[in-house]
mmCIF file of C-alpha atoms in Angstrom:
data_model
loop_
_atom_site.group_PDB
_atom_site.id
_atom_site.type_symbol
_atom_site.label_atom_id
_atom_site.label_comp_id
_atom_site.label_asym_id
_atom_site.label_seq_id
_atom_site.Cartn_x
_atom_site.Cartn_y
_atom_site.Cartn_z
ATOM 1 C CA MET A 1 99.287 45.750 -2.092
ATOM 2 C CA PHE A 2 96.741 43.910 -4.230
ATOM 3 C CA LEU A 3 95.021 41.190 -2.202
ATOM 4 C CA LEU A 4 93.296 38.069 -3.439
ATOM 5 C CA TYR A 5 90.758 36.021 -1.484
ATOM 6 C CA LEU A 6 90.865 32.301 -2.066
ATOM 7 C CA MET A 7 87.884 30.198 -0.963
ATOM 8 C CA ILE A 8 88.860 26.535 -0.828
ATOM 9 C CA GLN A 9 88.020 23.439 1.149
ATOM 10 C CA ALA A 10 91.383 21.678 0.882
ATOM 11 C CA PRO A 11 94.229 23.593 2.563
ATOM 12 C CA ASP A 12 96.901 21.431 0.896
ATOM 13 C CA ILE A 13 96.289 23.128 -2.463
ATOM 14 C CA SER A 14 98.246 26.166 -1.264
ATOM 15 C CA HIS A 15 101.371 24.007 -0.796
ATOM 16 C CA ALA A 16 101.737 23.650 -4.580
ATOM 17 C CA ASN A 17 103.139 27.157 -5.013
ATOM 18 C CA PRO A 18 103.891 28.832 -1.646
ATOM 19 C CA LYS A 19 105.269 31.966 -3.316
ATOM 20 C CA LEU A 20 102.050 32.529 -5.246
ATOM 21 C CA PHE A 21 99.735 31.782 -2.325
ATOM 22 C CA LYS A 22 101.547 33.960 0.215
ATOM 23 C CA ASN A 23 99.277 36.861 -0.796
ATOM 24 C CA PHE A 24 96.077 34.879 -0.418
ATOM 25 C CA ILE A 25 93.693 34.702 2.510
ATOM 26 C CA LYS A 26 92.458 31.142 2.892
ATOM 27 C CA VAL A 27 88.781 30.726 3.772
ATOM 28 C CA LEU A 28 88.331 27.225 5.183
ATOM 29 C CA CYS A 29 85.973 24.926 7.013
ATOM 30 C CA ASN A 30 88.938 22.738 7.913
ATOM 31 C CA ALA A 31 90.653 25.469 9.933
ATOM 32 C CA ASN A 32 93.405 23.270 11.343
ATOM 33 C CA THR A 33 96.293 25.231 12.839
ATOM 34 C CA SER A 34 98.530 22.135 12.698
ATOM 35 C CA GLU A 35 98.143 22.167 8.891
ATOM 36 C CA GLY A 36 99.169 25.754 8.314
ATOM 37 C CA PHE A 37 95.949 27.633 9.050
ATOM 38 C CA GLN A 38 96.848 31.042 10.484
ATOM 39 C CA PRO A 39 93.964 32.479 12.570
ATOM 40 C CA LYS A 40 95.123 36.102 12.252
ATOM 41 C CA ARG A 41 95.407 35.853 8.482
ATOM 42 C CA ASP A 42 92.993 33.138 7.337
ATOM 43 C CA VAL A 43 89.243 32.782 7.842
ATOM 44 C CA SER A 44 87.536 29.879 9.595
ATOM 45 C CA ILE A 45 83.960 29.290 8.432
ATOM 46 C CA PRO A 46 81.376 26.851 9.800
ATOM 47 C CA GLU A 47 80.736 23.585 8.025
ATOM 48 C CA VAL A 48 77.040 23.567 7.127
ATOM 49 C CA TYR A 49 74.937 20.681 5.866
ATOM 50 C CA LEU A 50 72.064 21.912 3.698
ATOM 51 C CA PRO A 51 69.313 19.383 2.913
ATOM 52 C CA VAL A 52 68.349 19.279 -0.758
ATOM 53 C CA GLY A 53 66.077 22.187 -1.582
ATOM 54 C CA LYS A 54 66.362 23.749 1.900
ATOM 55 C CA LEU A 55 68.548 26.344 3.596
ATOM 56 C CA GLY A 56 68.942 24.422 6.846
ATOM 57 C CA PRO A 57 67.615 21.615 9.034
ATOM 58 C CA PRO A 58 64.155 21.795 10.631
ATOM 59 C CA ASN A 59 64.013 23.440 14.042
ATOM 60 C CA LEU A 60 62.986 20.537 16.279
ATOM 61 C CA GLY A 61 64.552 21.888 19.464
ATOM 62 C CA GLN A 62 62.629 21.415 22.694
ATOM 63 C CA HIS A 63 62.348 23.711 25.709
ATOM 64 C CA PRO A 64 65.314 23.199 28.082
ATOM 65 C CA MET A 65 63.026 21.635 30.703
ATOM 66 C CA ASN A 66 61.895 19.015 28.164
ATOM 67 C CA ARG A 67 65.371 17.851 27.191
ATOM 68 C CA SER A 68 65.714 14.407 28.756
ATOM 69 C CA ILE A 69 69.096 13.427 27.239
ATOM 70 C CA LEU A 70 72.275 14.797 28.793
ATOM 71 C CA ALA A 71 74.472 14.386 25.700
ATOM 72 C CA PHE A 72 74.025 12.932 22.203
ATOM 73 C CA PHE A 73 76.147 11.893 19.235
ATOM 74 C CA SER A 74 75.534 9.699 16.234
ATOM 75 C CA GLY A 75 78.064 9.209 13.463
ATOM 76 C CA GLY A 76 80.639 6.993 11.845
ATOM 77 C CA ALA A 77 84.110 6.207 13.166
ATOM 78 C CA HIS A 78 85.847 8.780 10.982
ATOM 79 C CA GLY A 79 89.207 9.726 12.434
ATOM 80 C CA ASP A 80 90.963 8.977 15.709
ATOM 81 C CA ILE A 81 88.867 11.279 17.915
ATOM 82 C CA ARG A 82 85.583 9.689 16.903
ATOM 83 C CA LYS A 83 87.050 6.232 17.288
ATOM 84 C CA LEU A 84 88.075 7.090 20.835
ATOM 85 C CA LEU A 85 84.617 8.520 21.588
ATOM 86 C CA LEU A 86 82.884 5.401 20.275
ATOM 87 C CA LYS A 87 85.283 3.124 22.145
ATOM 88 C CA HIS A 88 84.406 4.693 25.499
ATOM 89 C CA TRP A 89 80.721 5.529 25.048
ATOM 90 C CA LYS A 90 79.096 3.672 22.142
ATOM 91 C CA ASP A 91 75.686 2.308 23.276
ATOM 92 C CA LYS A 92 76.827 2.197 26.918
ATOM 93 C CA ASP A 93 74.917 4.962 28.697
ATOM 94 C CA SER A 94 71.326 6.217 28.567
ATOM 95 C CA GLN A 95 72.334 9.763 29.478
ATOM 96 C CA VAL A 96 75.383 10.044 27.232
ATOM 97 C CA GLN A 97 73.877 8.564 24.094
ATOM 98 C CA VAL A 98 76.647 7.806 21.610
ATOM 99 C CA HIS A 99 75.738 5.737 18.565
ATOM 100 C CA GLU A 100 77.512 4.772 15.384
ATOM 101 C CA TYR A 101 74.174 4.097 13.697
ATOM 102 C CA LEU A 102 70.656 4.986 14.771
ATOM 103 C CA GLN A 103 67.981 2.341 14.963
ATOM 104 C CA ARG A 104 65.178 2.270 12.421
ATOM 105 C CA GLY A 105 62.578 4.884 13.267
ATOM 106 C CA GLN A 106 64.901 7.145 15.257
ATOM 107 C CA ASN A 107 65.225 10.731 14.037
ATOM 108 C CA TYR A 108 68.663 12.321 14.268
ATOM 109 C CA THR A 109 67.450 15.924 14.475
ATOM 110 C CA GLU A 110 64.719 15.074 16.998
ATOM 111 C CA LEU A 111 67.279 13.420 19.277
ATOM 112 C CA MET A 112 69.485 16.487 19.088
ATOM 113 C CA GLY A 113 66.452 18.584 20.007
ATOM 114 C CA LEU A 114 65.870 16.400 23.069
ATOM 115 C CA SER A 115 69.464 16.761 24.253
ATOM 116 C CA LYS A 116 71.020 19.392 26.496
ATOM 117 C CA PHE A 117 74.472 18.939 24.993
ATOM 118 C CA CYS A 118 75.440 17.735 21.524
ATOM 119 C CA LEU A 119 78.859 16.140 21.144
ATOM 120 C CA CYS A 120 80.756 17.539 18.155
ATOM 121 C CA PRO A 121 83.976 15.523 17.744
ATOM 122 C CA SER A 122 86.300 16.106 14.825
ATOM 123 C CA GLY A 123 86.339 13.480 12.108
ATOM 124 C CA TYR A 124 88.879 13.330 9.330
ATOM 125 C CA GLU A 125 88.825 17.134 9.474
ATOM 126 C CA VAL A 126 88.675 19.373 12.531
ATOM 127 C CA ALA A 127 85.335 20.951 11.602
ATOM 128 C CA SER A 128 81.980 19.212 11.902
ATOM 129 C CA PRO A 129 78.518 20.195 10.593
ATOM 130 C CA ARG A 130 77.169 19.016 13.963
ATOM 131 C CA VAL A 131 78.215 22.313 15.511
ATOM 132 C CA VAL A 132 75.783 24.277 13.352
ATOM 133 C CA GLU A 133 73.135 21.544 13.582
ATOM 134 C CA ALA A 134 73.353 21.713 17.377
ATOM 135 C CA ILE A 135 73.022 25.492 17.404
ATOM 136 C CA HIS A 136 69.976 25.318 15.113
ATOM 137 C CA VAL A 137 68.079 23.108 17.587
ATOM 138 C CA GLY A 138 69.223 24.959 20.707
ATOM 139 C CA CYS A 139 71.563 22.190 21.841
ATOM 140 C CA VAL A 140 74.770 23.364 23.502
ATOM 141 C CA PRO A 141 77.659 22.174 21.286
ATOM 142 C CA VAL A 142 80.458 20.250 22.967
ATOM 143 C CA ILE A 143 83.600 20.766 20.894
ATOM 144 C CA ILE A 144 85.985 17.797 21.028
ATOM 145 C CA SER A 145 88.894 18.654 18.807
ATOM 146 C CA GLU A 146 92.563 19.511 18.515
ATOM 147 C CA ASP A 147 94.073 22.510 16.716
ATOM 148 C CA TYR A 148 90.656 23.812 15.600
ATOM 149 C CA ALA A 149 90.360 27.578 15.075
ATOM 150 C CA LEU A 150 86.655 28.099 15.756
ATOM 151 C CA PRO A 151 84.662 30.242 13.300
ATOM 152 C CA PHE A 152 84.005 33.936 13.939
ATOM 153 C CA SER A 153 86.121 33.932 17.117
ATOM 154 C CA ASP A 154 86.958 37.590 16.540
ATOM 155 C CA VAL A 155 83.441 38.580 17.579
ATOM 156 C CA LEU A 156 81.938 35.463 19.215
ATOM 157 C CA ASN A 157 83.113 34.137 22.576
ATOM 158 C CA TRP A 158 82.601 30.392 22.191
ATOM 159 C CA ASN A 159 82.996 29.848 25.929
ATOM 160 C CA GLN A 160 79.669 31.635 26.380
ATOM 161 C CA PHE A 161 77.631 29.190 24.265
ATOM 162 C CA SER A 162 79.613 25.960 24.019
ATOM 163 C CA VAL A 163 81.657 23.527 26.087
ATOM 164 C CA GLN A 164 85.134 22.516 24.958
ATOM 165 C CA ILE A 165 86.439 19.169 26.159
ATOM 166 C CA PRO A 166 90.029 18.072 25.425
ATOM 167 C CA VAL A 167 90.401 14.736 23.679
ATOM 168 C CA TYR A 168 92.138 13.203 26.699
ATOM 169 C CA ASN A 169 89.006 13.898 28.772
ATOM 170 C CA ILE A 170 86.668 11.874 26.557
ATOM 171 C CA PRO A 171 86.300 9.200 29.309
ATOM 172 C CA LYS A 172 85.139 11.981 31.675
ATOM 173 C CA ILE A 173 82.458 13.475 29.411
ATOM 174 C CA LYS A 174 79.555 12.482 31.649
ATOM 175 C CA THR A 175 81.188 13.793 34.812
ATOM 176 C CA ILE A 176 82.171 17.075 33.150
ATOM 177 C CA LEU A 177 78.681 17.737 31.778
ATOM 178 C CA GLN A 178 76.919 16.660 34.982
ATOM 179 C CA ASN A 179 79.041 19.216 36.826
ATOM 180 C CA VAL A 180 77.636 22.037 34.692
ATOM 181 C CA SER A 181 75.191 23.712 37.062
ATOM 182 C CA GLU A 182 71.582 24.306 36.022
ATOM 183 C CA GLY A 183 72.190 28.042 36.035
ATOM 184 C CA LYS A 184 75.293 27.691 33.850
ATOM 185 C CA TYR A 185 73.459 25.412 31.434
ATOM 186 C CA MET A 186 70.533 27.828 31.104
ATOM 187 C CA LYS A 187 72.971 30.650 30.351
ATOM 188 C CA LEU A 188 74.687 28.544 27.680
ATOM 189 C CA HIS A 189 71.321 27.621 26.175
ATOM 190 C CA ARG A 190 70.171 31.251 26.044
ATOM 191 C CA ASN A 191 73.398 32.263 24.374
ATOM 192 C CA VAL A 192 73.061 29.463 21.808
ATOM 193 C CA ARG A 193 69.700 30.945 20.869
ATOM 194 C CA ARG A 194 71.231 34.413 20.648
ATOM 195 C CA VAL A 195 74.056 33.417 18.291
ATOM 196 C CA ARG A 196 71.860 31.197 16.121
ATOM 197 C CA ARG A 197 71.204 33.980 13.600
ATOM 198 C CA HIS A 198 74.940 34.097 12.818
ATOM 199 C CA PHE A 199 74.852 30.472 11.605
ATOM 200 C CA VAL A 200 71.711 30.705 9.465
ATOM 201 C CA VAL A 201 71.812 30.751 5.665
ATOM 202 C CA ASN A 202 69.317 33.135 4.079
ATOM 203 C CA ARG A 203 68.426 33.812 0.464
ATOM 204 C CA PRO A 204 68.948 36.661 -0.071
ATOM 205 C CA ALA A 205 71.464 37.183 2.721
ATOM 206 C CA LYS A 206 70.390 39.200 5.757
ATOM 207 C CA PRO A 207 72.411 41.344 8.171
ATOM 208 C CA PHE A 208 74.367 39.308 10.729
ATOM 209 C CA ASP A 209 73.595 35.934 9.095
ATOM 210 C CA LEU A 210 76.209 33.375 7.988
ATOM 211 C CA MET A 211 77.231 35.184 4.792
ATOM 212 C CA HIS A 212 77.444 38.500 6.625
ATOM 213 C CA MET A 213 79.725 36.921 9.236
ATOM 214 C CA ILE A 214 81.983 35.357 6.602
ATOM 215 C CA PHE A 215 82.496 38.624 4.739
ATOM 216 C CA HIS A 216 83.033 40.475 8.008
ATOM 217 C CA SER A 217 85.760 37.964 8.919
ATOM 218 C CA ILE A 218 87.417 38.493 5.529
ATOM 219 C CA TRP A 219 87.273 42.254 6.010
ATOM 220 C CA LEU A 220 88.996 41.946 9.390
ATOM 221 C CA ARG A 221 91.720 39.728 7.897
ATOM 222 C CA ARG A 222 92.265 42.294 5.157
ATOM 223 C CA LEU A 223 93.185 44.773 7.873
ATOM 224 C CA ASN A 224 95.435 42.208 9.574
ATOM 225 C CA PHE A 225 97.055 41.405 6.244
ATOM 226 C CA ARG A 226 97.968 45.055 5.675
ATOM 227 C CA LEU A 227 99.450 45.335 9.161
ATOM 228 C CA MET A 228 101.561 42.197 8.701
ATOM 229 C CA ALA A 229 102.736 43.352 5.265
ATOM 230 C CA SER A 230 103.854 46.706 6.650
ATOM 231 C CA GLN A 231 105.957 45.204 9.431
#
C-alpha cells in the first residue's frame, strides 16, 4: 500500500474528506486523543518555540541545589485548565509561583532555571512549548492536561523525567510536589538532562535530536500502519 505522511498543525483539516485522509499519518503538536488523534497510527511531536535567529532558548538552568522555587508558571488564561490553575494559585504562594504576567525586570527563562518543577498546563491545545522550555533549562516538567498523547512515548518513559498531575488535583499541586522526595527529584532532574538532546533542534540535524526522533516516530507508525492494514 502506498502511504502518505501529512504534517499539519490543525487536526480538523482531515475531517474534510475522511476517505482521502484514511491513508495518511497525521504528525501533530496538538495530539489530542479526544479529537481523533490515534497514538498507534499518528505521530505526536513537541511544540517548540524558537526565538528569531536561534535554534532554542538560552540555557539558564541552575544546579539543583540552587533552585529556590518549588514550581513556576507564567502565562495567559488560555483555555479552561489554565483558568483553573490561575484561579487557585495566581500570585498566592512564594513556592508555587503562578503568574499571568511577569513584573518588569523579571526574566521568564531565568525563573524557570531557578525552579525545581515547571508547570506545563494545556491551553487552547493540549500541547505547550513550556514542556520543551522546561527540559532545556533542567526543570522537571509537570504535565497538567487531558487526552494528551505525549511525544516520543514509544521510546521515552515520561514518568522517569516528568510529573503528571490530573486537572482535578490542581488545588493539591503544592502538596503533591512537596511529597516528591529529594532522591526522587534528583533522579527526575538527571533524567531530564539525559533526554534533553532529544528535544534540541540542530542545523544540520544530528543523531537522536528532535528531527531524528520525529522521523523515527514516523518510521514506527509506518510499521503499525502496515499491520493495521493487513488485519
